[in-house]
XYZ file of N, CA, C and O in Angstrom:
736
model
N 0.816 -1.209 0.000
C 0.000 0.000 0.000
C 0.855 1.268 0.000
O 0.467 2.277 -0.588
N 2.082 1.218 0.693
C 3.225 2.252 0.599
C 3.996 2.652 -0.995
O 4.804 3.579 -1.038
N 3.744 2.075 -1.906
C 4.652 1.697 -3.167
C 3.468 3.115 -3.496
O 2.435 3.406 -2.892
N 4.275 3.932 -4.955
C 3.703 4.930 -5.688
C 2.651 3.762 -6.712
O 2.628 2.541 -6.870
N 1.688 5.199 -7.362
C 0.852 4.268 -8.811
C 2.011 3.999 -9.634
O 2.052 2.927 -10.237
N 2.945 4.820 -9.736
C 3.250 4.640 -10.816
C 4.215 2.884 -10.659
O 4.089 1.970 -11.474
N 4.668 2.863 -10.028
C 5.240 1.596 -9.244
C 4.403 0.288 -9.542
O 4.823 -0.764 -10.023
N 3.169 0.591 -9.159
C 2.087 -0.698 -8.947
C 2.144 -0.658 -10.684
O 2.653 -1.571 -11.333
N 1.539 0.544 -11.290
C 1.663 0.110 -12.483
C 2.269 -0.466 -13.570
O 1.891 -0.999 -14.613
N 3.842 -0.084 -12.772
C 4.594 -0.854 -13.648
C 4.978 -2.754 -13.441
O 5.454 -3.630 -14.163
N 4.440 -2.671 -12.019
C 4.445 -4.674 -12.049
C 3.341 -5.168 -12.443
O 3.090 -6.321 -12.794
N 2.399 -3.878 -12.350
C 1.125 -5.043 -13.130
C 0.149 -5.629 -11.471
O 0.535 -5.793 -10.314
N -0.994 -5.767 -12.043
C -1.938 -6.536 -11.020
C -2.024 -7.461 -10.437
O -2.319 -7.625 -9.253
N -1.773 -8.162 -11.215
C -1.420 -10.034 -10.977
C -0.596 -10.442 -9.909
O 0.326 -9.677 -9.626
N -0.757 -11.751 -9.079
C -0.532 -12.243 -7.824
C 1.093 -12.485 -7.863
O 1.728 -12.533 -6.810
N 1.612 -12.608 -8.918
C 2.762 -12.744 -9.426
C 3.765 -11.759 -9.687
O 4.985 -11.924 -9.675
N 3.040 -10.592 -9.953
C 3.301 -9.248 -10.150
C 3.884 -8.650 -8.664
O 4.968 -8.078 -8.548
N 2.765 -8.952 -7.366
C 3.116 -8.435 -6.424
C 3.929 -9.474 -5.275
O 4.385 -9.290 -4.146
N 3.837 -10.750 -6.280
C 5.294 -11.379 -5.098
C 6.257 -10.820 -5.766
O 7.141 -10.639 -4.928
N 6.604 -10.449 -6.741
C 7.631 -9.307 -7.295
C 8.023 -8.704 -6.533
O 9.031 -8.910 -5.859
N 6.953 -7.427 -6.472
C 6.950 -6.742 -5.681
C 7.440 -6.542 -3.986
O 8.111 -5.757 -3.317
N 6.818 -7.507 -3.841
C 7.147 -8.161 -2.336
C 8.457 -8.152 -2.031
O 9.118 -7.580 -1.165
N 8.859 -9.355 -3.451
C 10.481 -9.535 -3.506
C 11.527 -8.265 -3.300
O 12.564 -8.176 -2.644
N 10.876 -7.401 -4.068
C 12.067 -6.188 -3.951
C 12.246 -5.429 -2.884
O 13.266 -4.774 -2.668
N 10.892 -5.501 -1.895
C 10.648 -4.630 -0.691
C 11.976 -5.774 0.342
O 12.762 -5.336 1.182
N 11.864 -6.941 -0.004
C 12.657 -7.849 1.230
C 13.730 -7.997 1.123
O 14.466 -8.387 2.029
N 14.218 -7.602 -0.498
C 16.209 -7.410 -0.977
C 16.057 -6.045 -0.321
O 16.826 -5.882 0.627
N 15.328 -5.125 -0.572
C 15.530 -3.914 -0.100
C 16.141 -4.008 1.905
O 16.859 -3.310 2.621
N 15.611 -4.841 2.020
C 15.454 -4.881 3.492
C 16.558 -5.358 4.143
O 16.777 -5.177 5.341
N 17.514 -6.183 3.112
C 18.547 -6.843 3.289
C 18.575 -8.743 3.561
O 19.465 -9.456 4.024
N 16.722 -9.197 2.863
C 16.993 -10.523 2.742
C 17.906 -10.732 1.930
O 18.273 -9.794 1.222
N 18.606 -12.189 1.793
C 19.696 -12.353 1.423
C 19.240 -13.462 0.064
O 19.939 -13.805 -0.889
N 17.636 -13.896 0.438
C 17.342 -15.027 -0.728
C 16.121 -14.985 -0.393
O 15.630 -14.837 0.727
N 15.408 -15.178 -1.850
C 14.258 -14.447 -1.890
C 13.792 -15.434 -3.632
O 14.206 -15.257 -4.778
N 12.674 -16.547 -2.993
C 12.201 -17.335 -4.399
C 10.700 -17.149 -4.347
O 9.782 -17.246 -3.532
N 10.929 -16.786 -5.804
C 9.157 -16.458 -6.057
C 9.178 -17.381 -7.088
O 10.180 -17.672 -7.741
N 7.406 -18.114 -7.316
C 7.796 -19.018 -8.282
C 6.088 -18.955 -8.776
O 5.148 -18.549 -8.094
N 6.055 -19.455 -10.078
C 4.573 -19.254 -10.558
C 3.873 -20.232 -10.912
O 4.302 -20.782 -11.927
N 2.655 -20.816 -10.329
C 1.973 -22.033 -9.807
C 1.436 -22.234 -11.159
O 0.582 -23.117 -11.072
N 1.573 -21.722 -12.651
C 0.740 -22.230 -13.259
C 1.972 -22.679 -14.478
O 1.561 -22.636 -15.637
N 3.423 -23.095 -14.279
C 4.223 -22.702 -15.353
C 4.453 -24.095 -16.164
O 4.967 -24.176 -17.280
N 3.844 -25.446 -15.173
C 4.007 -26.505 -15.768
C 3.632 -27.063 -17.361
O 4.449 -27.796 -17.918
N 2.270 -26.653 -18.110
C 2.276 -26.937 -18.862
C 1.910 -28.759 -19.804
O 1.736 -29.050 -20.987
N 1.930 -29.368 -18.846
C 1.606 -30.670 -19.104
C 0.308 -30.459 -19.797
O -0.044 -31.628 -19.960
N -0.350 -29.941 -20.156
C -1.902 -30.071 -21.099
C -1.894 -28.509 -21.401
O -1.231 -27.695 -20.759
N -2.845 -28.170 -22.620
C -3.383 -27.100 -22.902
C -2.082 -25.894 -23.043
O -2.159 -24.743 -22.611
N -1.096 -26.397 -23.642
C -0.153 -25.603 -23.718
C -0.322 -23.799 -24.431
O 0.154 -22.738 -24.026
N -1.258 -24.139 -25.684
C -1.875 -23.446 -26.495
C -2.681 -22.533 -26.009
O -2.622 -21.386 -26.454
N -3.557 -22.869 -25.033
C -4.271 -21.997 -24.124
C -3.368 -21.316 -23.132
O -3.206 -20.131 -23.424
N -2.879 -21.611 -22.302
C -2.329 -21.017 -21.356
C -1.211 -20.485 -21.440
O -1.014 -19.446 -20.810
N -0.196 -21.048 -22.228
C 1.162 -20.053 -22.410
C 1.223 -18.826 -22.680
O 1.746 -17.971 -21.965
N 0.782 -18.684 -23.551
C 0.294 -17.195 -24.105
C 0.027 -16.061 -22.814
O 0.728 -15.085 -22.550
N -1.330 -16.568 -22.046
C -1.212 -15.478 -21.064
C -0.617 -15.855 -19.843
O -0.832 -15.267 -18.783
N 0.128 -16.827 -19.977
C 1.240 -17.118 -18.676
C 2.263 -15.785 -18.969
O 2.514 -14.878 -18.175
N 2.682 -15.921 -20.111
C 4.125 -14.941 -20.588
C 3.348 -13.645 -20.445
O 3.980 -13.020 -19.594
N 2.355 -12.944 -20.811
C 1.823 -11.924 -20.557
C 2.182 -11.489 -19.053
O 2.907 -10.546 -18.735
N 1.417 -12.517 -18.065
C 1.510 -11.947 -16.639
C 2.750 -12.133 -16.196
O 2.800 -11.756 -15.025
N 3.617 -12.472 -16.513
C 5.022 -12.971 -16.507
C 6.261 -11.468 -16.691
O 6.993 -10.878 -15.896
N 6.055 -11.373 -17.707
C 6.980 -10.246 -18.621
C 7.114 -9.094 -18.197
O 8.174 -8.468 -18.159
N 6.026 -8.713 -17.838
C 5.512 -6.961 -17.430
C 6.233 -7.103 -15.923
O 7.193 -6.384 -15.649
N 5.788 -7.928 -15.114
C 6.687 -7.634 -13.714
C 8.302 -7.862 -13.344
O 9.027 -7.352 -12.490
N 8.561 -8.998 -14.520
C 10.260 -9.380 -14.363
C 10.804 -7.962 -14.779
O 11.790 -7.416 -14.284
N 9.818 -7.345 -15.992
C 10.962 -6.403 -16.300
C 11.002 -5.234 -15.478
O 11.948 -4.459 -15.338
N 9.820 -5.190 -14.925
C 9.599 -4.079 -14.000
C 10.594 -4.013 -12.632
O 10.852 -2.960 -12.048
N 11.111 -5.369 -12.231
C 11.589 -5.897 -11.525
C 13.327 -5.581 -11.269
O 14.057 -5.405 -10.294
N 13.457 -5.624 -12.552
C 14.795 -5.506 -13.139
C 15.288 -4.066 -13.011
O 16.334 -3.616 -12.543
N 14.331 -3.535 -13.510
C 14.457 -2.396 -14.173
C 14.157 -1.125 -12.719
O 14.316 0.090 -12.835
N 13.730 -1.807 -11.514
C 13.563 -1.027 -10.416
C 14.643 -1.288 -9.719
O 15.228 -0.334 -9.205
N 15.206 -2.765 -9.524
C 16.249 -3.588 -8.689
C 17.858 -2.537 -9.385
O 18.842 -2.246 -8.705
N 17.670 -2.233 -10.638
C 18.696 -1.403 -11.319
C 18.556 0.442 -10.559
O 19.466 1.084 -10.035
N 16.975 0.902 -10.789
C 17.309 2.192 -10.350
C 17.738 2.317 -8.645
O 18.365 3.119 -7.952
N 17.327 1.595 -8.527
C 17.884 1.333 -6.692
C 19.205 1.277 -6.202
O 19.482 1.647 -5.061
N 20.146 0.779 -7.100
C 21.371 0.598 -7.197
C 21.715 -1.083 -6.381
O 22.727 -1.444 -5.779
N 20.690 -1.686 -6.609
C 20.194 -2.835 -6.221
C 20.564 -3.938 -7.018
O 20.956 -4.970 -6.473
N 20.515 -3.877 -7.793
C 20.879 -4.930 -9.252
C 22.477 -5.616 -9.214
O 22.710 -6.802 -9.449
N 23.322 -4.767 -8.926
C 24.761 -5.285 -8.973
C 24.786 -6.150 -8.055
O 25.508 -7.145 -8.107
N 24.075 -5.906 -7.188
C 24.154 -7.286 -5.510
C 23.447 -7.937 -5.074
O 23.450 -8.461 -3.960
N 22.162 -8.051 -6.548
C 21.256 -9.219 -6.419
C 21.152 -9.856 -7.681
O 21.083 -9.348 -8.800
N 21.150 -11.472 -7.209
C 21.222 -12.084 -8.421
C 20.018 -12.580 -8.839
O 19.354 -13.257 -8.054
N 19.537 -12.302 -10.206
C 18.198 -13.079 -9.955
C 18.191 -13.980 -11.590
O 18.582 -13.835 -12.748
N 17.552 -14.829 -10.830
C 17.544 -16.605 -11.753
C 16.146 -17.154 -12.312
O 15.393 -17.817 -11.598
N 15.883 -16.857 -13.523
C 14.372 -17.557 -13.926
C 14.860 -18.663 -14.520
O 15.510 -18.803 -15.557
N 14.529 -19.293 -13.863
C 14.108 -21.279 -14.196
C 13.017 -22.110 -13.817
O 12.241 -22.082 -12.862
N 13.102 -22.589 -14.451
C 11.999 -23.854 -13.829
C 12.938 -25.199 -13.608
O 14.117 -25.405 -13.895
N 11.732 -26.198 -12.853
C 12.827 -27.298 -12.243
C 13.725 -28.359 -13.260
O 14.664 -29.093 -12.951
N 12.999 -28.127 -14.726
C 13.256 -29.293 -15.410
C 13.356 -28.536 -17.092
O 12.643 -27.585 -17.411
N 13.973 -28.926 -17.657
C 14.108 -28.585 -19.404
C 12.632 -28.910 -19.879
O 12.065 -29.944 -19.525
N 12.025 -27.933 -20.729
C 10.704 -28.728 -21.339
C 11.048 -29.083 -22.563
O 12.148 -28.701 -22.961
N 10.285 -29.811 -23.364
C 10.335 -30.461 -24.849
C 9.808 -29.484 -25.547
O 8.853 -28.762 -25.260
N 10.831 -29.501 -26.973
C 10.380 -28.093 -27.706
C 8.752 -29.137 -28.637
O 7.936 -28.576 -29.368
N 8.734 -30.474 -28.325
C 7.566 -30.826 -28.666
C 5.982 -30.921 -28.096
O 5.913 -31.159 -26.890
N 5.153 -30.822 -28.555
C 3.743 -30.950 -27.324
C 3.702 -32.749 -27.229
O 3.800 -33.537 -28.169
N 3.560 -32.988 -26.070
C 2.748 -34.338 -25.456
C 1.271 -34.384 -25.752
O 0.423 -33.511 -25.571
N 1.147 -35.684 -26.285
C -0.333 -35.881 -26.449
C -0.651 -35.437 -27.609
O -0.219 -34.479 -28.250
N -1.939 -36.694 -27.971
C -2.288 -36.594 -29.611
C -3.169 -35.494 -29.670
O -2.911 -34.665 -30.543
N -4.000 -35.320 -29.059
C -4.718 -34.276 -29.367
C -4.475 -32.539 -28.994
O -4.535 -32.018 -27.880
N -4.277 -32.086 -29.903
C -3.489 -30.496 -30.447
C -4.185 -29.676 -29.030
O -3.457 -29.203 -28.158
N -5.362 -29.618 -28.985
C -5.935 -28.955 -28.455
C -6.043 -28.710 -26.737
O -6.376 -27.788 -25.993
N -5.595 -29.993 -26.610
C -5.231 -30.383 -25.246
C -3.555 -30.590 -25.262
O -3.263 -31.017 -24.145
N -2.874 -30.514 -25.723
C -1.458 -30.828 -25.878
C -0.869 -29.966 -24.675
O -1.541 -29.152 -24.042
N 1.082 -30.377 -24.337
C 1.129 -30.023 -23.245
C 2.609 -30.191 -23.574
O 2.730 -30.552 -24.745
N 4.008 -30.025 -22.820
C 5.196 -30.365 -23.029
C 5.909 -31.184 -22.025
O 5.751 -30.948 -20.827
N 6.303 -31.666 -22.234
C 6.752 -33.217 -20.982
C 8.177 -32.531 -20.158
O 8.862 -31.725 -20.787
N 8.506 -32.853 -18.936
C 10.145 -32.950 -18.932
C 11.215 -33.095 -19.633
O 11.471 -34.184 -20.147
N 11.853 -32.246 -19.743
C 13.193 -32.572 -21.263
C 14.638 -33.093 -20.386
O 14.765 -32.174 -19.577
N 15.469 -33.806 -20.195
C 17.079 -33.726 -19.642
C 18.000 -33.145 -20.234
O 19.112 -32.831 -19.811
N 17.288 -32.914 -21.777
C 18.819 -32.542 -22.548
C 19.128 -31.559 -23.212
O 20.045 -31.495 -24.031
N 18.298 -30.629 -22.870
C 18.389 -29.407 -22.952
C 17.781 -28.299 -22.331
O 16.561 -28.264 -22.486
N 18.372 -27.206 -21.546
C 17.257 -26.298 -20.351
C 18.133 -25.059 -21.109
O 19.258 -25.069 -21.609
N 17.149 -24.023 -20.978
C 17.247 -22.422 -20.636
C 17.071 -21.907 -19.908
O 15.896 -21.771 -19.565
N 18.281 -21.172 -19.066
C 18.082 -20.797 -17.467
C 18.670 -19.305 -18.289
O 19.466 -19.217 -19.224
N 17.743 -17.932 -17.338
C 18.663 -16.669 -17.601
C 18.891 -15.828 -16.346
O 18.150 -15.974 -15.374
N 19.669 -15.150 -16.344
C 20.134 -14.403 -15.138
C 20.676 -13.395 -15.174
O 21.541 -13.292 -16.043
N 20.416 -12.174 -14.241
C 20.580 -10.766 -14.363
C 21.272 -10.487 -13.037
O 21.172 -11.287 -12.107
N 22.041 -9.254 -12.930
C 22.504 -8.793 -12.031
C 23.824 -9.636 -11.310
O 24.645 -10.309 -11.933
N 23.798 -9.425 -9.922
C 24.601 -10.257 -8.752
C 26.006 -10.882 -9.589
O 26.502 -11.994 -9.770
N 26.286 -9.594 -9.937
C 28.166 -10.368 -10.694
C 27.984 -11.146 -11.965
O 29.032 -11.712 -12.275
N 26.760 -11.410 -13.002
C 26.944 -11.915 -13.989
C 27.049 -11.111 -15.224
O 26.595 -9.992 -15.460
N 27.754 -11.927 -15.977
C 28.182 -10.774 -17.221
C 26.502 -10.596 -17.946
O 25.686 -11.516 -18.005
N 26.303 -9.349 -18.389
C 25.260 -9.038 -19.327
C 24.993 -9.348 -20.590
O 26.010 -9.712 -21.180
N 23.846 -9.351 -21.368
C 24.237 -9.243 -22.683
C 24.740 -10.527 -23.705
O 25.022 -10.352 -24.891
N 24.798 -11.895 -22.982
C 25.452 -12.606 -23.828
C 24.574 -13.719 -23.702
O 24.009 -13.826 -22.613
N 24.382 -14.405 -24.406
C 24.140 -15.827 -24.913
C 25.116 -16.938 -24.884
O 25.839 -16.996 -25.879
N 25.317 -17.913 -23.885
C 25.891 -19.401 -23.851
C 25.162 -20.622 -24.253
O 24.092 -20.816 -23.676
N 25.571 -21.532 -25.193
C 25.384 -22.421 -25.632
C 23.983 -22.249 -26.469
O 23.221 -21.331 -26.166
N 23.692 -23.086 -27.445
C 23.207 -23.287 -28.430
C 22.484 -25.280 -28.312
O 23.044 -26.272 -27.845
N 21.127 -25.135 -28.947
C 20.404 -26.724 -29.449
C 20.338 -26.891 -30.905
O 20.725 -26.068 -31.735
N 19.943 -27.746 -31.077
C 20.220 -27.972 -32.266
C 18.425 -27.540 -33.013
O 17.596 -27.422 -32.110
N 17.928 -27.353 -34.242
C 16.699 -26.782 -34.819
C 15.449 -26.967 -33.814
O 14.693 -26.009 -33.658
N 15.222 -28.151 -33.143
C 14.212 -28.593 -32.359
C 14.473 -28.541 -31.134
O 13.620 -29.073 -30.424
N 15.863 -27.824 -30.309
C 15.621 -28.174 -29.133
C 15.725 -28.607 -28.160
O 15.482 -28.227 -27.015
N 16.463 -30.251 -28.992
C 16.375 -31.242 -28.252
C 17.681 -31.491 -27.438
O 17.784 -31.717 -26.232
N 18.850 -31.374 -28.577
C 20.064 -30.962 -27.713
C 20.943 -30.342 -27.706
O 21.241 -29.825 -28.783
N 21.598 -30.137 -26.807
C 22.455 -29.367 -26.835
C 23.935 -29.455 -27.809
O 24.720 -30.399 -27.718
N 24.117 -28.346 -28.686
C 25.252 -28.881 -29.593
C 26.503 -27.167 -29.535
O 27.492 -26.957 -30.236
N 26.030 -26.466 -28.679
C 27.595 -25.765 -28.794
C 27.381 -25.111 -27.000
O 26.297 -24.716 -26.570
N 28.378 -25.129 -26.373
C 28.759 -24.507 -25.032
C 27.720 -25.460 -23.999
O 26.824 -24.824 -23.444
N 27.805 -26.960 -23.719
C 26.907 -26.962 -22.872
C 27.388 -26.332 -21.506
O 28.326 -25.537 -21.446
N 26.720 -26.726 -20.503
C 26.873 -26.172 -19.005
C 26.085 -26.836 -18.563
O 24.858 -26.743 -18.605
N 27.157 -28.040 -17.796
C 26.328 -29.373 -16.829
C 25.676 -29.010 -15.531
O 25.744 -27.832 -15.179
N 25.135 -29.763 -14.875
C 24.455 -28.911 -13.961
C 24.858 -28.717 -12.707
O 24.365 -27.996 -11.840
N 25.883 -29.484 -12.671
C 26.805 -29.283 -11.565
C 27.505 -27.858 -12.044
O 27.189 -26.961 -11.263
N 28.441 -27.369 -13.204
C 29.091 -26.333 -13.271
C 28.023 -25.070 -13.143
O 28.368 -24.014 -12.612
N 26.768 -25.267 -13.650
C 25.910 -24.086 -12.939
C 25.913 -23.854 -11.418
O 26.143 -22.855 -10.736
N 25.509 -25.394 -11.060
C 25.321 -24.676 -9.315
C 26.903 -23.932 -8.745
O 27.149 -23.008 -7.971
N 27.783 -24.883 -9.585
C 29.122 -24.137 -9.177
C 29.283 -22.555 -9.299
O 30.132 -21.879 -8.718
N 28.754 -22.313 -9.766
C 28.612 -21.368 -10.742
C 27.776 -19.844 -10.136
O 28.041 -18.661 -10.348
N 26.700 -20.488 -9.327
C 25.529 -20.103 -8.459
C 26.218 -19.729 -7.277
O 26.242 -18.643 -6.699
N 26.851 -20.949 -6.977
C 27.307 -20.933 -5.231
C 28.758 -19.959 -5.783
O 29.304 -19.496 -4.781
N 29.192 -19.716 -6.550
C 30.284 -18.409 -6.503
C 29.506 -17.039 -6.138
O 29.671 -16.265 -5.195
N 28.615 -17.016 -7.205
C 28.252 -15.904 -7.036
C 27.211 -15.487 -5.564
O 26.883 -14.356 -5.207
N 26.926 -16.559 -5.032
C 26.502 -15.851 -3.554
C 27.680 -16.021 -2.781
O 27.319 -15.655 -1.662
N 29.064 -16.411 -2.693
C 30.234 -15.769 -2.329
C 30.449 -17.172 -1.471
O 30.954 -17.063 -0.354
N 30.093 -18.441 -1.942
C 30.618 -19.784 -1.486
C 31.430 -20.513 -2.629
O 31.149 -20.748 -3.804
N 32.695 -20.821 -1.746
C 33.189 -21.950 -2.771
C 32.323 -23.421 -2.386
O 31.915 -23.795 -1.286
N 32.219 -24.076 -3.703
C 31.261 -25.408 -3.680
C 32.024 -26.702 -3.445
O 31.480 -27.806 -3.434
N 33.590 -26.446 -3.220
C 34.646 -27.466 -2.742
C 34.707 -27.091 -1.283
O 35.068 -27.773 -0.324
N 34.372 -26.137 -1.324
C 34.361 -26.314 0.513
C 33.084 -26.542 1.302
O 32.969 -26.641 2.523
N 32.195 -26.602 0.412
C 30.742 -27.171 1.307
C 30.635 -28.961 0.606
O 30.102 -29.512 -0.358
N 31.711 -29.446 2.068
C 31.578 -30.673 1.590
C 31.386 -31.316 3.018
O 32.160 -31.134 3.958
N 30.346 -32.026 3.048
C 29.956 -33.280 4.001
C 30.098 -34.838 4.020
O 29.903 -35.424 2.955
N 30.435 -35.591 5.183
C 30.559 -37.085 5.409
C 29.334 -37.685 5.123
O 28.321 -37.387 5.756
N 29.346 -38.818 3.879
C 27.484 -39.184 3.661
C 27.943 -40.683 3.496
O 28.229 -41.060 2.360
N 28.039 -41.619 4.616
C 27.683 -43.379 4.325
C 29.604 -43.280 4.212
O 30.081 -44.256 3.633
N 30.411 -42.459 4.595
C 31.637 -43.370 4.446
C 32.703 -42.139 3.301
O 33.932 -42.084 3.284
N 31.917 -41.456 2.627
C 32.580 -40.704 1.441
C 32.145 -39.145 1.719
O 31.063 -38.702 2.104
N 33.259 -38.527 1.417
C 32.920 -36.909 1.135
C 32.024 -36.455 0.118
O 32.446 -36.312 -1.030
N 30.456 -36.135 0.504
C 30.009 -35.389 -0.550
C 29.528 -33.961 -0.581
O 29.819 -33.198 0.340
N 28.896 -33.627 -1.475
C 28.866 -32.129 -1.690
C 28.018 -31.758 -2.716
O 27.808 -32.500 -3.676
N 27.383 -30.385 -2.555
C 25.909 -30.106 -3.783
C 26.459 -30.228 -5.243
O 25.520 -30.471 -6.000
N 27.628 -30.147 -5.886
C 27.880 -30.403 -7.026
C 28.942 -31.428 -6.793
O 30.147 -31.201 -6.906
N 28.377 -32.644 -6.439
C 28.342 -33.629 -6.397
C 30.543 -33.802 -6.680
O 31.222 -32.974 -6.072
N 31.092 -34.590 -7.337
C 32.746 -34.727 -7.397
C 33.156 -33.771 -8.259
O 34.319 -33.475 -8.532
N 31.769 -33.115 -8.840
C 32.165 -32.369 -10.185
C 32.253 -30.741 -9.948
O 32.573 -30.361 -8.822
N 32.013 -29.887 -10.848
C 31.513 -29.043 -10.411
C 32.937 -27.955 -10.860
O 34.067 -28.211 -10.445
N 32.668 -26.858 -11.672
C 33.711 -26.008 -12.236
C 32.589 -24.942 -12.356
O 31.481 -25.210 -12.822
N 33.002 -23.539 -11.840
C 32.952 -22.377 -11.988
C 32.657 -22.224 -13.415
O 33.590 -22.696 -14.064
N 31.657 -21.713 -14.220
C 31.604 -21.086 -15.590
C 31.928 -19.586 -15.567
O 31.140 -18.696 -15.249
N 33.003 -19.462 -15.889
C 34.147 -18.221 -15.389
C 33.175 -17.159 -16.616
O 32.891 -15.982 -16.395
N 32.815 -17.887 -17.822
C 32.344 -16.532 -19.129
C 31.067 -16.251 -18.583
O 30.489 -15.555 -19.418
N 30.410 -16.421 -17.703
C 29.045 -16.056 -17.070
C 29.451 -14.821 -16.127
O 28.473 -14.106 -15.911
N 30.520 -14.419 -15.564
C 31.167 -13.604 -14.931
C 31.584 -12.335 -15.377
O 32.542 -12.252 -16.146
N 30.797 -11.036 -14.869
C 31.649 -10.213 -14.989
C 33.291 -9.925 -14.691
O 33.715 -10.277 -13.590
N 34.215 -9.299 -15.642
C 35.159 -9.480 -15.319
C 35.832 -8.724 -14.341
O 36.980 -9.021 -14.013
């Protein structure tokens, strides 16, 4: 209720809009991690119907988001990550068009990220016409989280725990820094 119109107007109405919103009031505040996530992004049926105004209510607040987290002087020291949990198929599931939907993919995801120490402006790795896989710069998913846990200011070789007898750890034996995701 404290935020200007012009503010509200720029995230938009939507429930999604104002966990945005929310979000920026609690970086503002000095939370340190902060996940908003949108209950309708799965997609398993009716892809045709709903995508469309998923990305609508979607678009207007990330950028609003961005674009406030920047005038704040906020942006350089927050990182923010749109993903979902799993790669989707650049194909629809299910015979019928109308009800169609996109399944879990493994072998290929698009994750993007702004601010919090990552370089701007660039594009890593490439699929091949459909999608399906990955054929120039992959980035396994261990070197992302590596990658993640730099930029909130952890090394991922030193968060390592005793599990059944062996040293393990969130990027598992693997796990390399993707240094070109980095501002320099």
């Amino acid at each position: 209720s404290k935020e200007t119109k012009a503010t509200k107007e720029a995230y938009g109405e939507s429930g999604f809009a104002r966990s945005l919103l929310l979000a920026r009031r609690l970086i503002e505040r000095g939370v340190r991690h902060v996940l908003v996530t949108h209950p309708e992004w799965d997609h398993h049926e009716k892809i045709n119907q709903s995508l469309p105004g998923i990305c609508r209510e979607i678009d207007q607040p990330i950028a609003a988001l961005l674009k406030d987290l920047k005038g704040r002087g906020l942006l350089d020291s927050t990182l923010v990550t749109c993903a979902s949990e799993f790669g989707r198929t650049a194909i629809t599931q299910g015979k019928d068009l109308a009800t169609a939907g996109r399944d879990h993919h493994p072998h290929a995801y698009s994750v993007w990220l702004a601010g919090g120490g990552v370089k701007g402006g660039q594009v890593i790795g490439a699929t091949d016409e459909l999608g399906w896989k990955v054929t120039e710069d992959p980035i396994h998913m261990n070197d992302f989280h590596a990658t993640l846990l730099h930029l909130f200011g952890l090394d991922h070789k030193r968060l390592t725990f005793r599990h059944q007898g062996l040293d393990a750890r969130l990027t598992d034996v693997a796990g390399t820094v993707v240094k070109k995701l980095l501002q320099a």
